[in-house]
Short mmCIF file of C-alpha atoms (C1' of nucleotides) in Angstrom, two decimals:
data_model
loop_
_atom_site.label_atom_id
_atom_site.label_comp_id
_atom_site.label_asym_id
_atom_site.label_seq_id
_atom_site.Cartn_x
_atom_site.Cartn_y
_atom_site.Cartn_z
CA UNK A 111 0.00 0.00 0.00
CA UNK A 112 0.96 3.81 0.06
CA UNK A 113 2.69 5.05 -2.88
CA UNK A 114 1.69 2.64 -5.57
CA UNK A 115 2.84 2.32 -9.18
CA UNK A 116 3.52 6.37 -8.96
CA UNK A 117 5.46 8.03 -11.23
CA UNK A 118 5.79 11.44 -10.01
CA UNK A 119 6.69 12.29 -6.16
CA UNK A 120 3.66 13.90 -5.32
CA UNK A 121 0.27 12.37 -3.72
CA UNK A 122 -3.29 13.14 -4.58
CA UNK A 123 -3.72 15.69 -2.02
CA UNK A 124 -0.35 17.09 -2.90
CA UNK A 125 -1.55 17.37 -6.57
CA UNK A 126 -5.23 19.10 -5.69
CA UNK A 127 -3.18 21.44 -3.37
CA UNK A 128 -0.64 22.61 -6.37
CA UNK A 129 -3.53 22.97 -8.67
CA UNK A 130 -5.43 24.96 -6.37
CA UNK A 131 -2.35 27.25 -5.82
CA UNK A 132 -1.81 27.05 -9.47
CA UNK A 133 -5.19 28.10 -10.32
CA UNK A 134 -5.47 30.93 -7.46
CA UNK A 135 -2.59 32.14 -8.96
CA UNK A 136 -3.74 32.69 -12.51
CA UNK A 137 -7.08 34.06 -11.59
CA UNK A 138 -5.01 36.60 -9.83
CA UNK A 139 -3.23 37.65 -12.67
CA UNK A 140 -5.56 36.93 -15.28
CA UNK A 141 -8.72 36.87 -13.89
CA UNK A 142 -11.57 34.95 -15.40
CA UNK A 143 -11.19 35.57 -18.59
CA UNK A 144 -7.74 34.46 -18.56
CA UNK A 145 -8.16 31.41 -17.08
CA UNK A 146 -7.86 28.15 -18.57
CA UNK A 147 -7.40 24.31 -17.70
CA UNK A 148 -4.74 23.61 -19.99
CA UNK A 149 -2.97 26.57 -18.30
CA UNK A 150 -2.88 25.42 -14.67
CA UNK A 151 -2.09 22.00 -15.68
CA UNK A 152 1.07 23.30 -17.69
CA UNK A 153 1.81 25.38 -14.56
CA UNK A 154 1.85 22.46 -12.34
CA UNK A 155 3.82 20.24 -14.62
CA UNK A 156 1.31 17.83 -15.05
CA UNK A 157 -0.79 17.35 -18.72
CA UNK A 158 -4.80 18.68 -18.89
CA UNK A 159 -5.90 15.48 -18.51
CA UNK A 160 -4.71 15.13 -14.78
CA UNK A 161 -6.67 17.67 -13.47
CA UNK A 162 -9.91 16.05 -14.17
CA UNK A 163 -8.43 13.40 -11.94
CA UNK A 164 -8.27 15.47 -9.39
CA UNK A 165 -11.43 18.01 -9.83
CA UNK A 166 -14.82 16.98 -11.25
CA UNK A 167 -14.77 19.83 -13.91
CA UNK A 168 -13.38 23.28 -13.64
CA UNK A 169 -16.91 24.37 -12.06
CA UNK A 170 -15.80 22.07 -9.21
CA UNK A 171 -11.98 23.90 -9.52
CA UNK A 172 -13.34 27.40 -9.32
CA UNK A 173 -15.39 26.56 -6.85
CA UNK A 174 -12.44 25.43 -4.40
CA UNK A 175 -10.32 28.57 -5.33
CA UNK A 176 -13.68 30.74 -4.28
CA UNK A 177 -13.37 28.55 -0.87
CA UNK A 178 -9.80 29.43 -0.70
CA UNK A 179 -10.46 33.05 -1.14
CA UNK A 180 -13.66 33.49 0.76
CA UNK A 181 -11.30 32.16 3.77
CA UNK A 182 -8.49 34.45 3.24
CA UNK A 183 -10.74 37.19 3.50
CA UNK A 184 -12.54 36.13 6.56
CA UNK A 185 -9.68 36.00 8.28
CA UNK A 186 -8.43 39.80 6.78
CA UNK A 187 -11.36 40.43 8.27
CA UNK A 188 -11.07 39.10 11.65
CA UNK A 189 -7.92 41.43 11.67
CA UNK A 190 -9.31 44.63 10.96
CA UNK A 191 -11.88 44.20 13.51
CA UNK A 192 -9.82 43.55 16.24
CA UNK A 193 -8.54 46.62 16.17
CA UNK A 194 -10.95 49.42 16.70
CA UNK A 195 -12.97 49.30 20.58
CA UNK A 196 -15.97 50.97 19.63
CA UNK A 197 -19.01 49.40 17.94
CA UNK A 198 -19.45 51.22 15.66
CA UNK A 199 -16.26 52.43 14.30
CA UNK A 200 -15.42 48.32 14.26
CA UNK A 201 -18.43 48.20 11.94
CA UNK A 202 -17.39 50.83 10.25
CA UNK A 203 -13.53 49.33 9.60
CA UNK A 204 -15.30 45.76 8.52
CA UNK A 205 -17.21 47.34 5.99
CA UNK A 206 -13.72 49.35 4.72
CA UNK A 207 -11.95 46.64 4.69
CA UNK A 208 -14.67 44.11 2.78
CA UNK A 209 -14.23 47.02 0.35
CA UNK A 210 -10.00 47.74 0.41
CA UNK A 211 -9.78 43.51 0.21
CA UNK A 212 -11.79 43.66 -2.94
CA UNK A 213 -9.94 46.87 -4.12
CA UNK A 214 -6.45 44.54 -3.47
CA UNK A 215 -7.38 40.63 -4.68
CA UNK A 216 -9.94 42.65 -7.44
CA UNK A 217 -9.80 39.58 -9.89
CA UNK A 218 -9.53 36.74 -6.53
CA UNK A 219 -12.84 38.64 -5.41
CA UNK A 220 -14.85 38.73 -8.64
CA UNK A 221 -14.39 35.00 -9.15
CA UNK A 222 -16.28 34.57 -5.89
CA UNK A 223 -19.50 36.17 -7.55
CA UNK A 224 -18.81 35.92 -10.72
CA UNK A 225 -18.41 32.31 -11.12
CA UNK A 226 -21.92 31.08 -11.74
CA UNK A 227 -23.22 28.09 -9.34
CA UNK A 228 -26.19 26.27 -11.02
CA UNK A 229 -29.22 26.86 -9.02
CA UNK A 230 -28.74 22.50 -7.89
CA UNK A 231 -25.32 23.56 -6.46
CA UNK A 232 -26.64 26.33 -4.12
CA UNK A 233 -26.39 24.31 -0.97
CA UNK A 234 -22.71 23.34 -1.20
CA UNK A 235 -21.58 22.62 2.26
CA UNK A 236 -18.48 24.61 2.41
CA UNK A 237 -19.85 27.48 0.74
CA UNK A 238 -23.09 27.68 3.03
CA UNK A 239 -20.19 27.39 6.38
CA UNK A 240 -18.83 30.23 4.40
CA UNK A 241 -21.90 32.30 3.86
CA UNK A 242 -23.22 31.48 7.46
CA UNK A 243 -20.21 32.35 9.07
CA UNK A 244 -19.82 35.93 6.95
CA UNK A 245 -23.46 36.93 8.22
CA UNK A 246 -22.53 36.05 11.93
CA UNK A 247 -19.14 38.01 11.84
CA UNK A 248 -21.43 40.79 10.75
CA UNK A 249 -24.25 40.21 12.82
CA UNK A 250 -21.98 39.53 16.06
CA UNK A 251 -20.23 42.55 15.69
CA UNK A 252 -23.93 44.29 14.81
CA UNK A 253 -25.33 43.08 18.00
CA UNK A 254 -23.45 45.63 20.51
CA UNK A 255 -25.56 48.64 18.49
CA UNK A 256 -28.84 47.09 18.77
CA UNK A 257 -29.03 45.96 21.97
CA UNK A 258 -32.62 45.73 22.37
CA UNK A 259 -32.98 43.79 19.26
CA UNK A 260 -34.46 39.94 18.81
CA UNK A 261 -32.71 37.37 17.15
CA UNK A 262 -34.55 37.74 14.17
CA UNK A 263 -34.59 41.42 14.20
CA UNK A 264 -30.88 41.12 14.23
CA UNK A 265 -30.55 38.77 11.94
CA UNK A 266 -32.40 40.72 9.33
CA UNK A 267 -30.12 43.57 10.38
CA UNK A 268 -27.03 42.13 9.59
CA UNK A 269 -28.07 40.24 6.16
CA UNK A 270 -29.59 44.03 5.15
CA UNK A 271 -26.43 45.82 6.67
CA UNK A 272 -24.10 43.54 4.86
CA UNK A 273 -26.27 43.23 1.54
CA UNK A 274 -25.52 47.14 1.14
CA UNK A 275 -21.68 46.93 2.18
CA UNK A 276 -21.68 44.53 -0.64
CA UNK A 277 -23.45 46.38 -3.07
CA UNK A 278 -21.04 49.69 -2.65
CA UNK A 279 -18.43 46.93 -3.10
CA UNK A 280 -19.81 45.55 -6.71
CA UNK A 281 -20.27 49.02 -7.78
CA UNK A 282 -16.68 49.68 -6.97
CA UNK A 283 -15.22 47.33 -8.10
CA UNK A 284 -17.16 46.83 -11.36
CA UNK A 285 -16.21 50.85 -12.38
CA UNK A 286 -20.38 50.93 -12.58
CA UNK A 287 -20.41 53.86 -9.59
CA UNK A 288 -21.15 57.21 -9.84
CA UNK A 289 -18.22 58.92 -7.91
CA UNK A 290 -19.44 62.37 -8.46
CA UNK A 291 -16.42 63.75 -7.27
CA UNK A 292 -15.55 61.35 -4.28
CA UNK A 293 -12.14 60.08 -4.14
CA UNK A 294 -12.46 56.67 -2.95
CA UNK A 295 -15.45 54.38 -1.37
CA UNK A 296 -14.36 54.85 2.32
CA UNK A 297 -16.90 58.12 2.82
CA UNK A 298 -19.87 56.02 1.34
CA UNK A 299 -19.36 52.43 3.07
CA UNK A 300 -18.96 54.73 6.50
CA UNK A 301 -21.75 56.98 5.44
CA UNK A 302 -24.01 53.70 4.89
CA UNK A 303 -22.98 51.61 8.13
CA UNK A 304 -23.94 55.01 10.24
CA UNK A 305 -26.91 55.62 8.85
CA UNK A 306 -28.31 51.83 8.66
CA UNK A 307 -27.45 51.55 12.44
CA UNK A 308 -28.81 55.00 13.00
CA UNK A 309 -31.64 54.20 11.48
CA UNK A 310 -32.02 50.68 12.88
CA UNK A 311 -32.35 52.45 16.55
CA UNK A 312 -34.39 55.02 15.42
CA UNK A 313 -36.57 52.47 14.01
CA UNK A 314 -37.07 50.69 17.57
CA UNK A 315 -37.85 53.34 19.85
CA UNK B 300 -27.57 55.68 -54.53
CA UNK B 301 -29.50 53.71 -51.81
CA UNK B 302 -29.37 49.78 -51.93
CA UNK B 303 -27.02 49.26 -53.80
CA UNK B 304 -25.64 45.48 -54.39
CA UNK B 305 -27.70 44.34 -51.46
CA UNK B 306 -28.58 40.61 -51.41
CA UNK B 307 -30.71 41.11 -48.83
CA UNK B 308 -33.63 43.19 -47.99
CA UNK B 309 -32.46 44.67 -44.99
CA UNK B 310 -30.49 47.39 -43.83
CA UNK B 311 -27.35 47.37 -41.88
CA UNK B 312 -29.38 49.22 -39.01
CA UNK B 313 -32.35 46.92 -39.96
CA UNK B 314 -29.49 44.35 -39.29
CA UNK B 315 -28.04 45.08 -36.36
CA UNK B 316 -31.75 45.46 -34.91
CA UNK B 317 -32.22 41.57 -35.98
CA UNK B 318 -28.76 41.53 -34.07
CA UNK B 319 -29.71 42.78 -31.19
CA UNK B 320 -33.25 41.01 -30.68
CA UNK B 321 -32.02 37.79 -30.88
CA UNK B 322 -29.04 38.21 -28.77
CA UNK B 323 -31.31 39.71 -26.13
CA UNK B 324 -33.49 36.74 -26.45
CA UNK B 325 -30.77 34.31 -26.53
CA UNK B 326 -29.04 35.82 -23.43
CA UNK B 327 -32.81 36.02 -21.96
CA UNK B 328 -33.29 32.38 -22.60
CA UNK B 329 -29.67 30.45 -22.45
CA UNK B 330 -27.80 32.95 -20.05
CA UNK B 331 -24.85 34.67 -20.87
CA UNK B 332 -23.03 30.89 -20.89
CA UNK B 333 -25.11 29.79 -23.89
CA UNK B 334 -24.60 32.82 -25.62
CA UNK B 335 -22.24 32.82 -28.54
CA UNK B 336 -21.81 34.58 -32.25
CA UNK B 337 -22.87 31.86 -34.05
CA UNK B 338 -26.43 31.28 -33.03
CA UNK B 339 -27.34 34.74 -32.99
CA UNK B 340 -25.79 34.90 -36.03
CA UNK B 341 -28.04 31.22 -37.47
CA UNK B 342 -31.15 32.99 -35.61
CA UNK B 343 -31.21 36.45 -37.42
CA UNK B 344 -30.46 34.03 -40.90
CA UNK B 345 -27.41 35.34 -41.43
CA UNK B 346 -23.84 33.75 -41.37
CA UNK B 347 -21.19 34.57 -38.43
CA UNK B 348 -18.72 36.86 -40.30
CA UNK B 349 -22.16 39.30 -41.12
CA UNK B 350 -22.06 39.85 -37.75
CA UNK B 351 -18.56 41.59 -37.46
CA UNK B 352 -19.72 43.59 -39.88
CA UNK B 353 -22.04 45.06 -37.71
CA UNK B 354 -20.23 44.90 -34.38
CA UNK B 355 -16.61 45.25 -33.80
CA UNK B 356 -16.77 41.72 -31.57
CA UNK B 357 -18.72 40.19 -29.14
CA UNK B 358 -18.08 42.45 -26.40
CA UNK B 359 -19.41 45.22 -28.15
CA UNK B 360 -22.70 43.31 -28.69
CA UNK B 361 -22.99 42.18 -25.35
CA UNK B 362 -22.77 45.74 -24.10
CA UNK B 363 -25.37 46.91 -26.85
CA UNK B 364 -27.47 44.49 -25.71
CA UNK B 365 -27.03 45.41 -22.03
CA UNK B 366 -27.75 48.82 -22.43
CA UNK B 367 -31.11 47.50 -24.38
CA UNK B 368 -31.85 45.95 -20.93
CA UNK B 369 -30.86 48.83 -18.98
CA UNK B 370 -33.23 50.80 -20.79
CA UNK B 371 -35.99 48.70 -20.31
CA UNK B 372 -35.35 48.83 -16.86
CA UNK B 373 -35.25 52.69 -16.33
CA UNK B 374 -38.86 52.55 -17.73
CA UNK B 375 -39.82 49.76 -15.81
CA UNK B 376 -39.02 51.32 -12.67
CA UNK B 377 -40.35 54.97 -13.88
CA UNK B 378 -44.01 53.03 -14.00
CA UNK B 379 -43.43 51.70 -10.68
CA UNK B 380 -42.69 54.71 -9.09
CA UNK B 381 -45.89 56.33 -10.56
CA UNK B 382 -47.89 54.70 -8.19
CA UNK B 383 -47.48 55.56 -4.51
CA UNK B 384 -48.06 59.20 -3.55
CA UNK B 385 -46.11 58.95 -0.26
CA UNK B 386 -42.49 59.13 -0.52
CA UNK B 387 -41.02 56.80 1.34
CA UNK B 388 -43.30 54.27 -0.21
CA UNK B 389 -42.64 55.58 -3.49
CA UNK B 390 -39.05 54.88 -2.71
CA UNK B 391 -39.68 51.50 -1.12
CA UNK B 392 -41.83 50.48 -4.52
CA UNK B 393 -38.86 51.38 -6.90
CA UNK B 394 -35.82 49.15 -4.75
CA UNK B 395 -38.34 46.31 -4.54
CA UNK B 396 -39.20 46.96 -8.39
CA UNK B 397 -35.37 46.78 -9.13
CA UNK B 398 -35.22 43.40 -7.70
CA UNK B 399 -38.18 42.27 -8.93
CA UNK B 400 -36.75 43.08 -12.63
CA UNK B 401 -33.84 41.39 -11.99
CA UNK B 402 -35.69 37.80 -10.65
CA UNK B 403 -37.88 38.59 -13.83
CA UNK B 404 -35.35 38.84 -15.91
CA UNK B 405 -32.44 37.34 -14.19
CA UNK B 406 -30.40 36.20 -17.24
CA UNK B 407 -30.68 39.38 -18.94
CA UNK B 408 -29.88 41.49 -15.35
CA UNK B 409 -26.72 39.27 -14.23
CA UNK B 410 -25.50 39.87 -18.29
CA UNK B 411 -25.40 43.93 -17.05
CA UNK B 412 -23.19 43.23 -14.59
CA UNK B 413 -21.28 40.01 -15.09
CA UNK B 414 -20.22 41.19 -18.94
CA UNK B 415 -16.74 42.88 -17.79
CA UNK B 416 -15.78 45.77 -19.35
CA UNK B 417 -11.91 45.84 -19.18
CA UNK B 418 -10.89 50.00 -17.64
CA UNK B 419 -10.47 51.24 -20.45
CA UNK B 420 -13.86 51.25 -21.65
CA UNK B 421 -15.55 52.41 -18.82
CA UNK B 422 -16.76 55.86 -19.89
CA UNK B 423 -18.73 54.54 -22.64
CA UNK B 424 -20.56 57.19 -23.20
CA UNK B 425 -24.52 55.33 -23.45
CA UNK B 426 -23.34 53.60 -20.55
CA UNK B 427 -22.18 56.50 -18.31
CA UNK B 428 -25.63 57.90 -19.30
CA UNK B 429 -27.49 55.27 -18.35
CA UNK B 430 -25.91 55.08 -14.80
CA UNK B 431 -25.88 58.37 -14.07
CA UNK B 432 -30.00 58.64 -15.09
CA UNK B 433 -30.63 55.74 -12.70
CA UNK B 434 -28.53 57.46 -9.89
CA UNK B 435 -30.54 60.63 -10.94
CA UNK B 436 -33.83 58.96 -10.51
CA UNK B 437 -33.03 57.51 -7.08
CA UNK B 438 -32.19 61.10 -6.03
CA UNK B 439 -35.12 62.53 -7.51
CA UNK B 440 -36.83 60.31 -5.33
CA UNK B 441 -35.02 60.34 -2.00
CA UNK B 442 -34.66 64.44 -2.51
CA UNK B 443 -38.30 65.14 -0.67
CA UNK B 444 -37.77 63.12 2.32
CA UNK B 445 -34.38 64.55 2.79
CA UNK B 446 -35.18 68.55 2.52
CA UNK B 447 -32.51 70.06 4.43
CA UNK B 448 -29.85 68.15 2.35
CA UNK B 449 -27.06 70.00 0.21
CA UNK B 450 -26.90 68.57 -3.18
CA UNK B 451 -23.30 66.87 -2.50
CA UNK B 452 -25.27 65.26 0.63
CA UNK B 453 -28.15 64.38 -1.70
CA UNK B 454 -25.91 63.11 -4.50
CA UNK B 455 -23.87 60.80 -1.51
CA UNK B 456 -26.85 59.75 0.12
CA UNK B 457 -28.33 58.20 -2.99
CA UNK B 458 -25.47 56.45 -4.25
CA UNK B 459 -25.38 54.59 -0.68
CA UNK B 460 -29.00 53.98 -1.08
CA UNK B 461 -28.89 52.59 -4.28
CA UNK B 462 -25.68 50.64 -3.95
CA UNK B 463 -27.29 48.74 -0.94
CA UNK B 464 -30.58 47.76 -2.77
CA UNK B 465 -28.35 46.84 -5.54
CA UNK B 466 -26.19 44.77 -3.45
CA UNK B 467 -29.74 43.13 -1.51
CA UNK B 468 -30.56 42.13 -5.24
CA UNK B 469 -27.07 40.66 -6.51
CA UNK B 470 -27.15 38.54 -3.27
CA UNK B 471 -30.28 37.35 -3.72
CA UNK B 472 -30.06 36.72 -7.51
CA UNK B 473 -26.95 34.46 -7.01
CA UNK B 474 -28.25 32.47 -4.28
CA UNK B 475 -26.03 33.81 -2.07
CA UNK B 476 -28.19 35.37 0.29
CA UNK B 477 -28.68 33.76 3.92
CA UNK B 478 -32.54 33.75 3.65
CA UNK B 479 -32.90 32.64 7.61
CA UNK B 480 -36.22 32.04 7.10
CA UNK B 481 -37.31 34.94 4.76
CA UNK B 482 -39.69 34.08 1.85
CA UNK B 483 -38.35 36.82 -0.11
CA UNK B 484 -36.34 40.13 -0.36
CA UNK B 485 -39.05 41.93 0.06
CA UNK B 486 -38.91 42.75 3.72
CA UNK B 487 -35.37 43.40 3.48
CA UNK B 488 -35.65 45.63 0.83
CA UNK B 489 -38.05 47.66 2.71
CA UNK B 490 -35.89 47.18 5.44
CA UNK B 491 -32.84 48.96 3.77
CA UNK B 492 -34.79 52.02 2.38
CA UNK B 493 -36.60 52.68 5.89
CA UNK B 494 -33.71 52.07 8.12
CA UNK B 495 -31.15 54.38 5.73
CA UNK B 496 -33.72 57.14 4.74
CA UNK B 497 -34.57 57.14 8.84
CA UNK B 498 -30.24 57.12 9.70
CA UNK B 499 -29.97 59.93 7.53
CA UNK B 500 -32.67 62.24 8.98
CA UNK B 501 -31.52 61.71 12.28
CA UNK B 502 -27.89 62.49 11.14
CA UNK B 503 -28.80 65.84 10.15
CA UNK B 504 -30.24 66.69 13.27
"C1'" DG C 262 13.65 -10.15 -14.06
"C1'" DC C 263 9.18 -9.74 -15.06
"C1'" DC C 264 4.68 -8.44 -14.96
"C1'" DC C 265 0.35 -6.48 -13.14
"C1'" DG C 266 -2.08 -2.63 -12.21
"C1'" DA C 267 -2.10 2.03 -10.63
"C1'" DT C 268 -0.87 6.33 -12.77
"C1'" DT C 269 -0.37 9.63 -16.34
"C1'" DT C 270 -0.64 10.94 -20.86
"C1'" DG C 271 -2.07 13.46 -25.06
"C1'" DA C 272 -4.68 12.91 -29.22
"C1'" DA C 273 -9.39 13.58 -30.39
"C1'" DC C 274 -14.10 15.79 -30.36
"C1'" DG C 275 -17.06 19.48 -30.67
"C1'" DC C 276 -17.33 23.84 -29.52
"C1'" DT C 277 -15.81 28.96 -29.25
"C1'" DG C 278 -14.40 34.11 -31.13
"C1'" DA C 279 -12.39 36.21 -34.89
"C1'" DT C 280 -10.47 36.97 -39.78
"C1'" DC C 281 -10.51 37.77 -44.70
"C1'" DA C 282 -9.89 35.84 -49.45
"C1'" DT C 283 -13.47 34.40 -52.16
"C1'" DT C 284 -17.90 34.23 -54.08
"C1'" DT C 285 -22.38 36.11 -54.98
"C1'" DC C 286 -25.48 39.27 -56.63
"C1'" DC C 287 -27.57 43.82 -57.85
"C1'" DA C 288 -27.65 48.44 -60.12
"C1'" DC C 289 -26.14 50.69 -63.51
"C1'" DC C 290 -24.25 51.61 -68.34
"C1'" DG C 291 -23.75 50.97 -73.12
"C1'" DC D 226 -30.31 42.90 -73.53
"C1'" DG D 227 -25.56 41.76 -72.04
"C1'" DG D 228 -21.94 42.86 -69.53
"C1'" DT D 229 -19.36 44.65 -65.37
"C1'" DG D 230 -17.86 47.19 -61.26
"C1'" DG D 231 -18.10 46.96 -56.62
"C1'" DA D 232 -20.84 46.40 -52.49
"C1'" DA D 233 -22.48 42.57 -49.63
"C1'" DA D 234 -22.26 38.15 -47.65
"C1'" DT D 235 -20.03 33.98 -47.12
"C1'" DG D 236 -17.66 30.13 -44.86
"C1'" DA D 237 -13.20 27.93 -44.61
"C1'" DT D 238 -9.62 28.75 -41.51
"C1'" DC D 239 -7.00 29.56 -37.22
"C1'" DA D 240 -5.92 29.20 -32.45
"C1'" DG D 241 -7.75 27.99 -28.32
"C1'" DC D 242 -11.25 26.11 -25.07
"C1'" DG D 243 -13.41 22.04 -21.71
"C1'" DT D 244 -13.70 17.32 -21.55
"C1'" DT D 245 -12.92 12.31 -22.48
"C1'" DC D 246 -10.60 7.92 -22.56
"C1'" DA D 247 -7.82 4.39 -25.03
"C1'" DA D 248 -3.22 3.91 -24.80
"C1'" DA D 249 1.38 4.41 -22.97
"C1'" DT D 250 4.19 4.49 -18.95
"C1'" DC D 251 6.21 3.29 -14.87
"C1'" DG D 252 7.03 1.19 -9.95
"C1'" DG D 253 6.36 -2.33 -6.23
"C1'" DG D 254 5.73 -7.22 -5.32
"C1'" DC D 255 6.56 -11.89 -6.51
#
DNA sequence: GCCCGATTTGAACGCTGATCATTTCCACCG
DNA sequence: CGGTGGAAATGATCAGCGTTCAAATCGGGC
């Protein structure tokens, strides 16, 4: 058992791993448009028909190098919001830097919503984990603001609060904003996170 | 002078009409993944080389075809704000009309924004128009329940507004929305407008 | 030393966007 | 009525894509 009949030094997992890297790579630099099969195979030294040894189809490949992404950020995220003590100012520096990691990893980020899931695919396990555990970062750090709020209240909250961060963040990235003069998104993903919480209060009182 | 040496009885504008129709119709019905030159080309009865004689490629059709959509958008939502007489309603009706479009017409939406436009071509001058009109309308809209605003404030406030609807909608288009129960965007939609339109009164005073 | 079977290959298929020499056809002229 | 010039339309061609799978390749066990 073990290493069977192989001719090159590196395992399965070993092989999935370089082609993710491979492929994370090239979407980086090429984006989606630039990507290709035949490309990360050459990259990782092994011949196109390899990688569907390793990955269903490159649906199933993009959709790991999403994964891979959607974790990095999480955890840029986690990072940014240690730092500020006050609610709302830690909202405030989640949403900016949602927005400044999509600015940075522009092509890494538009893969994540770019790449179409068929409708069937939608409940993905890792991806839901993923989703999930975006909307509790928000709503957890949400929570401290609205006090009085019920579980579903809050939950509502933080899918609506993080809905719009996201939307500022499309437009952004996707040139499709109206700057009228502003110099970068930081004024408008602050000016949205006060006034939703504002408002939120307001709204329960 | 007129048609001269034509084979066929239509125009190039008549043409790139045909064009147009059935590339809207096959991006309506196939998504922008089943789209490609050639059947638009077999649907209008032409050949695929035709084609580049009436676009410069397929990028410049696709963004022909979204402005086609973006249009029929901007009317769309111009009926449904004719309705309600009170504003905030009135504002309400047009974010959940937006997002009612786009499940409508979902293929033909996502094509608006998932068709990338390298840099270089973003001040398309149609497009620009289009955007800015939209961005217009919102303020137009938002302007009476916000009367002490300056027109930068104004101009600020609906650009957040709208980016967060428009973020509610690409979330819940892709499937990547954490419903938590919700039957549909509609709450949160009305959720957004009244919690942001509320933060930003009680900013100003 | 040999061979079995796991491992890896790469040619093949049908598709794509894009190009442009070639063919087709009409309006005009003699 | 018979050319004929030139506009209009064609479709073969190219490079590249995702995907498949019979065939080639190699290493461990006998």
């Amino acid at each position: 058992m073990g290493a069977m009949g192989r001719r090159n030094q590196h395992s399965r997992e070993e092989q999935r791993q370089m082609a993710l890297a491979a492929a994370d790579e090239l979407v980086a630099a090429e984006g989606l448009a630039g990507f290709s099969m035949r490309k990360v195979a050459q990259t990782m030294g092994y011949t196109v028909g390899n990688l569907y040894l390793l990955f269903s189809n490159q649906d199933d490949l993009l959709a790991e190098v999403s994964l891979r992404t959607a974790d990095a950020m999480y955890e840029y995220l986690r990072g940014v919001a240690a730092r500020p003590k006050a609610p709302l100012e830690r909202l405030q520096a989640i949403a900016a830097g949602y927005i400044s990691f999509a600015q940075k990893h522009s092509f890494r980020w538009r893969l994540m919503f770019e790449h179409y899931l068929p409708p069937e695919k939608w409940d993905h396990p890792g991806l839901n984990a993923q989703q999930t555990a975006l909307f509790e970062f928000v709503e957890e750090h949400l929570a401290p603001l609205l006090p009085e709020a019920s579980p579903k209240q809050l939950r509502a909250a933080a899918t609506a609060l993080w809905s719009s961060v996201h939307g500022l963040c499309v437009l952004a990235i996707t040139g499709k904003l109206n700057w009228s003069g502003l110099k970068d998104a930081r004024p408008l993903s602050d000016l949205i996170v006060r006034a939703f919480v504002s408002g939120l209060r307001e709204e329960r009182s």
